[in-house]
Coordinates of C-alpha atoms in Angstrom, one line a residue:
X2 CA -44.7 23.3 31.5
X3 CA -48.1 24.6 33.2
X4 CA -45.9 26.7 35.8
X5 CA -43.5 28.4 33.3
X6 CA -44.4 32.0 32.1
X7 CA -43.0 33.5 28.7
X8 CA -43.6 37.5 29.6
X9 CA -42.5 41.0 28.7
X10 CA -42.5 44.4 30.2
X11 CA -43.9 47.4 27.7
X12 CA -44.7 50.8 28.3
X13 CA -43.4 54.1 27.5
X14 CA -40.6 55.7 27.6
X15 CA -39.3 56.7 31.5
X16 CA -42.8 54.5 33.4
X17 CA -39.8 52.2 34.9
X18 CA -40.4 49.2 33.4
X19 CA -36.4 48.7 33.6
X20 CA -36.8 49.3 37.8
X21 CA -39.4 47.1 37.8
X22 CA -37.8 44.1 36.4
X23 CA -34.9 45.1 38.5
X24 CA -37.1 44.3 41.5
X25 CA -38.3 41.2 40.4
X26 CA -35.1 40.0 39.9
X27 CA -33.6 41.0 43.4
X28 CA -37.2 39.8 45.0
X29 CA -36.9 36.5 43.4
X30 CA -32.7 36.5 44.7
X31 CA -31.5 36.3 40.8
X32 CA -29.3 39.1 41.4
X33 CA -28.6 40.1 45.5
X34 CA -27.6 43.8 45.0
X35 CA -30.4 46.0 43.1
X36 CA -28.6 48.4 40.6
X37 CA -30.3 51.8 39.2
X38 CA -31.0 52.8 35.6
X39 CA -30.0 56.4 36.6
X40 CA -26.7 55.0 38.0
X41 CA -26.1 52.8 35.1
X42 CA -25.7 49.5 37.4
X43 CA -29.2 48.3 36.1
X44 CA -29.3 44.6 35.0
X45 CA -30.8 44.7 31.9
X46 CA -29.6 47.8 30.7
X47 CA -26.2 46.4 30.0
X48 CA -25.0 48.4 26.9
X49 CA -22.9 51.3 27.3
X50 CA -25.0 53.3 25.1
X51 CA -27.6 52.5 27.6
X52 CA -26.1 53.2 30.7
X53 CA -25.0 56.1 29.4
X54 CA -28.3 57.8 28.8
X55 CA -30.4 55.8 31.5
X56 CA -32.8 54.2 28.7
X57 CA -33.2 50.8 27.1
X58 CA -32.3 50.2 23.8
X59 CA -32.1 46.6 23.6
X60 CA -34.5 43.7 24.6
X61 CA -33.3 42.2 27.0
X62 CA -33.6 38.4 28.2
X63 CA -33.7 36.7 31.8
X64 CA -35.0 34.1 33.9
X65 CA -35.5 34.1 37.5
X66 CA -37.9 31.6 39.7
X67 CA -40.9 32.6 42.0
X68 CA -43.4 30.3 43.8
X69 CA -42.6 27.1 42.2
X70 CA -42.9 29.3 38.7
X71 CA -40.0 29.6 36.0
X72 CA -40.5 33.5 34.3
X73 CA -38.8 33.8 31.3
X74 CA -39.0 38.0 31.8
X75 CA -37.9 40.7 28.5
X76 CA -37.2 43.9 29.4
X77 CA -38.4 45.7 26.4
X78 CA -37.3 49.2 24.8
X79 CA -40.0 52.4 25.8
X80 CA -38.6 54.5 23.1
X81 CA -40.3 54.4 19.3
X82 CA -37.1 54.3 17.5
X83 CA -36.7 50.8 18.6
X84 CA -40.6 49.6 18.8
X85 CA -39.7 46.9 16.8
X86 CA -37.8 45.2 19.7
X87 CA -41.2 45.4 21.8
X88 CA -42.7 43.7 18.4
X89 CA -40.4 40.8 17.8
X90 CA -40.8 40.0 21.6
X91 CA -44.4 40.2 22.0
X92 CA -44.5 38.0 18.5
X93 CA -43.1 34.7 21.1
X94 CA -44.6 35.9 24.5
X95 CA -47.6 34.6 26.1
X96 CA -48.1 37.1 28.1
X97 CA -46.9 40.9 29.0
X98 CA -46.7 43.4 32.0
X99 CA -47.9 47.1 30.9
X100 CA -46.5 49.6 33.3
X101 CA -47.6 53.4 33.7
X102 CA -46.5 56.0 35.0
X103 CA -48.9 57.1 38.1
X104 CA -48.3 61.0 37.0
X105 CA -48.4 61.1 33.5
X106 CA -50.9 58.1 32.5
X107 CA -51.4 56.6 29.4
X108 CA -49.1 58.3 27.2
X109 CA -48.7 57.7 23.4
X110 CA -45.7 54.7 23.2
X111 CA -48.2 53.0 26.1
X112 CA -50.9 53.3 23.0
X113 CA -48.4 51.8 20.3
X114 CA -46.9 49.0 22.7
X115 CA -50.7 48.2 24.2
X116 CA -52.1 48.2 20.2
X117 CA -48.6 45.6 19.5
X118 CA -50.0 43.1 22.0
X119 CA -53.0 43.2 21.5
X120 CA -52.6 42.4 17.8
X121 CA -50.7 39.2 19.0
X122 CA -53.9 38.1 21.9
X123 CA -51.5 38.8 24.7
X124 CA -53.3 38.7 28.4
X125 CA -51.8 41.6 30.3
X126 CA -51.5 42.7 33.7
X127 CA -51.0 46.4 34.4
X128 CA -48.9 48.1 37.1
X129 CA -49.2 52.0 37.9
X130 CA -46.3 52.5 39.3
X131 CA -44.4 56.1 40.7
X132 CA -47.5 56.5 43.3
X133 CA -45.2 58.2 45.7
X134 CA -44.5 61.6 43.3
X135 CA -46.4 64.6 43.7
X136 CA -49.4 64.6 41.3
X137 CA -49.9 61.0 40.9
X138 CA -53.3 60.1 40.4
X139 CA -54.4 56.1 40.1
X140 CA -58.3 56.7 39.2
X141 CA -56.8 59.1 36.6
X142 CA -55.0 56.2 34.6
X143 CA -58.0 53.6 35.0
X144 CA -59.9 55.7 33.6
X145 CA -57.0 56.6 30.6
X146 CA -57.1 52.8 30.2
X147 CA -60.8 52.7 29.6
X148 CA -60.7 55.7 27.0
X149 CA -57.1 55.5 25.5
X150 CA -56.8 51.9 25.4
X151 CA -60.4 50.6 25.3
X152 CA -59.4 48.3 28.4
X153 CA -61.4 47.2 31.0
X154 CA -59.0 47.4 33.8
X155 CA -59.7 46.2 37.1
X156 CA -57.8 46.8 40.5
X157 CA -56.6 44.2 42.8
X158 CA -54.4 46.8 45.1
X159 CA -55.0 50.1 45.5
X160 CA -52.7 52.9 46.7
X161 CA -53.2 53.9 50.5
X162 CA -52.4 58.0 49.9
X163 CA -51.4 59.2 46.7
X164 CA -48.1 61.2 46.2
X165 CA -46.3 62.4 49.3
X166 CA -49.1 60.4 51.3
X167 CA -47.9 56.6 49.7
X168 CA -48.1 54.6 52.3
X169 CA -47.9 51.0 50.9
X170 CA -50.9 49.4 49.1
X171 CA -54.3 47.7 50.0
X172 CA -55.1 44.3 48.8
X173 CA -58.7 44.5 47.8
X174 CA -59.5 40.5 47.9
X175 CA -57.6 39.8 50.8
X176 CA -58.6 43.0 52.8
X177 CA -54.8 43.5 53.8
X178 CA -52.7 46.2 54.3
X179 CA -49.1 45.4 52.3
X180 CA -46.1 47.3 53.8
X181 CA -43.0 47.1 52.4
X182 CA -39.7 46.9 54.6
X183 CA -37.1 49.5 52.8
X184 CA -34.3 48.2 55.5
X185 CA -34.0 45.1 53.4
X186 CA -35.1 47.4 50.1
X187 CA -39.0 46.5 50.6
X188 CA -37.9 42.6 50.5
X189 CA -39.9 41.5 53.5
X190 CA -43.4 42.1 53.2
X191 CA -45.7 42.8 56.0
X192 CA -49.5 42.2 56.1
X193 CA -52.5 43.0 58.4
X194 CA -56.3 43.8 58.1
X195 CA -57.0 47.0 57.2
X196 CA -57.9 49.8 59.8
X197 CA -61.4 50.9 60.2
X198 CA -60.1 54.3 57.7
X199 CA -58.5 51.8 55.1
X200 CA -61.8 49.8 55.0
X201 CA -63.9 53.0 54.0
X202 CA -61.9 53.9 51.3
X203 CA -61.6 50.2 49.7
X204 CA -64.5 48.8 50.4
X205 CA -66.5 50.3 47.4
X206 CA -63.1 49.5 45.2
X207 CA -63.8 45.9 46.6
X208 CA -67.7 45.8 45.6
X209 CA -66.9 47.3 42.2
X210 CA -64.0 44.8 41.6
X211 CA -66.9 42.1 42.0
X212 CA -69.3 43.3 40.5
X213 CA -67.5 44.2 37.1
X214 CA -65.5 41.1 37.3
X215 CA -68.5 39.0 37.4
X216 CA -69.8 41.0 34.0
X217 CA -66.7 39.5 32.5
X218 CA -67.0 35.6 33.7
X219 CA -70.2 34.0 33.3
X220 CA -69.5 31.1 35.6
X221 CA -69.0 34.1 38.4
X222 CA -72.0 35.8 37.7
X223 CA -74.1 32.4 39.1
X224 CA -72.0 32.7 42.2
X225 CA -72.2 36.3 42.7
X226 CA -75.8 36.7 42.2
X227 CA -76.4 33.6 44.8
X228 CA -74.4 35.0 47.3
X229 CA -72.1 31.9 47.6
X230 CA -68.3 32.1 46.6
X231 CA -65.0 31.8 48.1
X232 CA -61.9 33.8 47.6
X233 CA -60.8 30.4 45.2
X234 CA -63.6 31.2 43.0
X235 CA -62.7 34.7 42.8
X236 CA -59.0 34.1 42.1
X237 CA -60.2 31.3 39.5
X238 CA -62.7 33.9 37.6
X239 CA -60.0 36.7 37.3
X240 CA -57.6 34.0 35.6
X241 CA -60.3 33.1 33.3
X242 CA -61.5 36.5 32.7
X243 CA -57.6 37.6 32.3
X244 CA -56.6 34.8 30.0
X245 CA -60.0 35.6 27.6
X246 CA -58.9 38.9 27.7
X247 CA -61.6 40.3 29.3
X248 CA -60.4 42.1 32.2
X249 CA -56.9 43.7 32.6
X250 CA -55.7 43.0 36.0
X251 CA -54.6 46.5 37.8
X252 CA -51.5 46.8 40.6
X253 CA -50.0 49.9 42.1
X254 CA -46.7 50.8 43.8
X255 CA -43.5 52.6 43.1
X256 CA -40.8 50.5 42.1
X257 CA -38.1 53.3 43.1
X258 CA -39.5 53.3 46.7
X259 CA -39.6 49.3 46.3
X260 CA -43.2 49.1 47.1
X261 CA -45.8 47.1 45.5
X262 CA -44.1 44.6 43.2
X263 CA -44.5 41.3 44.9
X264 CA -48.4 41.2 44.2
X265 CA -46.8 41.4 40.7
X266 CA -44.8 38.4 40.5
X267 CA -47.7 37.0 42.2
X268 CA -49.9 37.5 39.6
X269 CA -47.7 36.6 36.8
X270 CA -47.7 32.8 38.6
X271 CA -51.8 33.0 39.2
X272 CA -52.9 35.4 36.6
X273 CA -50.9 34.9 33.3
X274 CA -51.2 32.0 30.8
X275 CA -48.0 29.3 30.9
X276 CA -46.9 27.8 27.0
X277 CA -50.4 25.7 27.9
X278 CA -53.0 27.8 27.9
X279 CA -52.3 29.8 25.2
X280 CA -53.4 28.3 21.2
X281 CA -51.2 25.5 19.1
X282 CA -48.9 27.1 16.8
X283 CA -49.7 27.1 13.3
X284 CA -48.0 27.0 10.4
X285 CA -47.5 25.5 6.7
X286 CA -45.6 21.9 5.5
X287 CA -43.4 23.9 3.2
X288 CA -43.8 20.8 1.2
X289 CA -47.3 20.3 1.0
X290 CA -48.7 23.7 1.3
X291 CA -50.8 22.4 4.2
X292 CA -51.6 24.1 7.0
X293 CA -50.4 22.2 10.4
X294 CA -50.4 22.5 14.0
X295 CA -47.9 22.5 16.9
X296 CA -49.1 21.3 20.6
X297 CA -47.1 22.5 23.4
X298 CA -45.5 19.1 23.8
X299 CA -42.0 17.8 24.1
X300 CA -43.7 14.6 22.0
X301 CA -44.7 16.5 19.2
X302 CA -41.6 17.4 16.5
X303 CA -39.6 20.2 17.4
X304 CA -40.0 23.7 15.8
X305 CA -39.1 27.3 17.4
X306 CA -39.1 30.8 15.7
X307 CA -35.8 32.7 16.0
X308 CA -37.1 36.1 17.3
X309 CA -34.1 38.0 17.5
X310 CA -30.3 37.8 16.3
X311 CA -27.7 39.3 19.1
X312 CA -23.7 39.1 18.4
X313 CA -22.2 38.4 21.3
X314 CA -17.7 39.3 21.8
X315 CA -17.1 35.9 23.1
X316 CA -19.7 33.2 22.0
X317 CA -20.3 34.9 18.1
X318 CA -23.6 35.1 17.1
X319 CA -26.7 34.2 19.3
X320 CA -29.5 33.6 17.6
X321 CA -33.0 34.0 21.1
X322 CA -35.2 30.9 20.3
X323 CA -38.8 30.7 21.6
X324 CA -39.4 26.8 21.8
X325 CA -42.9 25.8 20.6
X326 CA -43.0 22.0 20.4
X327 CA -40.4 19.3 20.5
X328 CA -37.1 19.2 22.4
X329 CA -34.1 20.9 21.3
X330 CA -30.6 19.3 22.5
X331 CA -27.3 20.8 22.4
X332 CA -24.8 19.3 19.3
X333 CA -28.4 18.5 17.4
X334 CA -29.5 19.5 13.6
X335 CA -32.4 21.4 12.7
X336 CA -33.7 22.7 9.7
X337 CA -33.9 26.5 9.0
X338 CA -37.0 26.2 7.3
X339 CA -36.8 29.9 5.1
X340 CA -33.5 28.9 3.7
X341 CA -33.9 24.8 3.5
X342 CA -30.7 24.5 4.8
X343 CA -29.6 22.0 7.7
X344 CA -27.9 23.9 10.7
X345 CA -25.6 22.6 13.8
X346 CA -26.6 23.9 17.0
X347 CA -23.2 23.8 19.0
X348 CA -24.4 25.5 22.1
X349 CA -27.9 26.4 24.2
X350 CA -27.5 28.8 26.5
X351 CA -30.1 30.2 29.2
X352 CA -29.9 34.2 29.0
X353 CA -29.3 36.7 32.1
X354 CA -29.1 40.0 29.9
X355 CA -25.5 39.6 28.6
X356 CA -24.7 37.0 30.5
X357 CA -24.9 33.2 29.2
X358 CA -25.7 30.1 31.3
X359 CA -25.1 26.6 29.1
X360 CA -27.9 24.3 28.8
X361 CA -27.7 20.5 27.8
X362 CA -31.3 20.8 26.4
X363 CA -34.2 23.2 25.9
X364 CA -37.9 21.9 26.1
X365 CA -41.4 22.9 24.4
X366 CA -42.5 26.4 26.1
X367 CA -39.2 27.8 26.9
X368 CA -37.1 30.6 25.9
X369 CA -33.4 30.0 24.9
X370 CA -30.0 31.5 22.8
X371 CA -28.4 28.9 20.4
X372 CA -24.9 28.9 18.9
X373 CA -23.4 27.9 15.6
X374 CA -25.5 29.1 12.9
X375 CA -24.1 30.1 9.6
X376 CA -26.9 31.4 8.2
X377 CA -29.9 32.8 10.2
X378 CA -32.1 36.2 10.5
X379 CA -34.8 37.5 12.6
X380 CA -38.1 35.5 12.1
X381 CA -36.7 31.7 10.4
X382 CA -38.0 29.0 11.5
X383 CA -35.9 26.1 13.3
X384 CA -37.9 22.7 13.1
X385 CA -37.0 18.8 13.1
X386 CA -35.7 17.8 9.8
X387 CA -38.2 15.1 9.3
X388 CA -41.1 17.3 10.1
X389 CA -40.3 20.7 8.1
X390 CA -42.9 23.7 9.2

């Protein structure tokens, strides 16, 4: 469970959270041809309505594997007609990406979708992405962050030239230059120490990244000030100060130009919390009236919220289950704890956007669909009939 990762992508409409997650998905070989969004052959954008118009309407759901990590990714909606997508997703999320767009900044959906997650205590990383068009401007959007958002963001890559200039990103704690092979679509990644004209530039974005990360993490302010810490301890603080909320981890690149979105995955696996490290549920013994807790444990009872009702041509009506505690198996009864009512669950599937993948079982921490509900709506909760919550 400690190397699964529940997260979403938010942001505004048109910051390309939707090319993004494309990338991620073709980086981590879930899908081996990358579609567009403006040729309609994106992955997540699967409904014709979206293809149509090039924007996502509907959350979408998919799982793809990187470094030993399961990431349960949702593509969320940018527009505010359907906001409360990005808030039924973030409601079952432990953690989100925020992506913005490099020329226009913090605009007012990345407000709306950044004030949704942090009502829920989501850690976030950011990405800046669209660093290749003319007029992008990364200090620009830090510094939106800061005012707009009330962030503290902190880069860990930094563009190397701004607009018509990109040319790949700088790794600030590993003093590396990241270049990004298009041949293969910016697949195979290339590293080497910076140049001596690199160094000038990042250097002081180095110093600053240590010296405001160690503002935010006590236990790194002893090391700092002593003189004596390893790249481990820095990598250890920014997961700490990232999971407390503290910091907001920066990245750059442009998605489009298939630059920069590795270090992302990446820091999902290091940076973001797994079902673990984020607060027991809570929630009441309907018949008691007591309040109880729910450990992210595949011995505790089982109990999952439904966060979102989907009908489906072929398998009916597919009701997206965030799994807090417990096991769920395939065939099993639960106990639909709004209506009282005991449920079959026929089928589990494991989502890739409208496509299902059948599951025998589904496991505290996970993300699923379940089939064969006769009566079920966005927010019930599913739990073991001998432990009703």
């Amino acid at each position: 469970m400690k190397n699964i990762r529940n997260i979403g992508i938010i942001a505004h409409i048109d910051a390309g959270k939707t090319t993004l997650s494309e990338r991620m998905l073709y980086y981590s070989r879930k899908i081996h041809r990358l579609g567009e969004v403006h040729d309609g052959t994106a992955t997540m954008d699967y409904m014709p309505e979206e293809q149509e118009r090039g924007i996502t309407i509907m959350s979408a759901c998919t799982t793809c594997q990187w470094n030993g990590h399961t990431i349960n990714l949702i593509d969320t909606p940018g527009h505010v007609d359907f906001t409360i997508e990005v808030e039924r997703s973030l409601r079952v999320l432990d953690g989100a990406v925020g992506v913005f767009c490099g020329v226009a900044g913090v605009e007012p959906q990345s407000e709306t979708v950044w004030r949704q997650s942090e009502g829920f205590g989501v850690p976030k990383i950011a990405f800046i992405n669209k660093m290749d068009r003319m007029g992008a401007d990364f200090a620009n959007v830090l510094e939106g962050m800061k005012k707009r958002l009330g962030a503290n963001p902190l880069p860990l890559t930094i563009p190397n030239g701004e607009g018509e200039a990109f040319d790949g990103v700088l790794d600030l704690l590993a003093r590396e230059h990241l270049d990004f092979d298009q041949a293969d679509r910016g697949r195979t990644v290339t590293r080497r120490a910076w140049s001596d004209a690199e160094a000038a530039v990042a250097e002081p974005w180095r110093e600053s990244l240590l010296e405001h990360l160690a503002e935010a993490d006590e236990p790194f302010l002893d090391l700092y000030l002593g003189g004596e810490y390893s790249l481990d301890d820095v990598r250890a603080a920014l997961r700490r100060a990232t999971l407390s909320r503290a910091v907001t981890p920066v990245f750059c690149g442009s998605a489009l130009r298939n630059s920069g979105v590795q270090p992302v995955l990446d820091a999902v696996c290091d940076l973001l919390p797994s079902p673990l490290d984020v607060p027991p549920v809570t929630g009441t013994n309907p018949k008691t009236e007591e309040v109880e807790t729910r450990q992210a444990s595949e011995d505790e009872p089982f109990c999952g919220l439904a966060f979102k009702i989907a009908t489906d041509p072929f398998v009916g009506r597919l009701a997206f289950v965030r799994v807090y505690s417990g096991k769920l198996d395939a065939g099993s009864y639960v106990l639909n704890a709004r209506s009282g009512k005991r449920e079959r669950i026929s089928r589990l599937y494991q989502m890739h956007a409208n496509k299902q993948n059948p599951m025998e079982s589904v496991s505290a921490g996970d993300i699923c669909a379940a089939v064969g509900f006769k009566e079920i709506r966005t927010g019930d909760t599913l739990c073991a009939e001998n432990a009703p919550i």
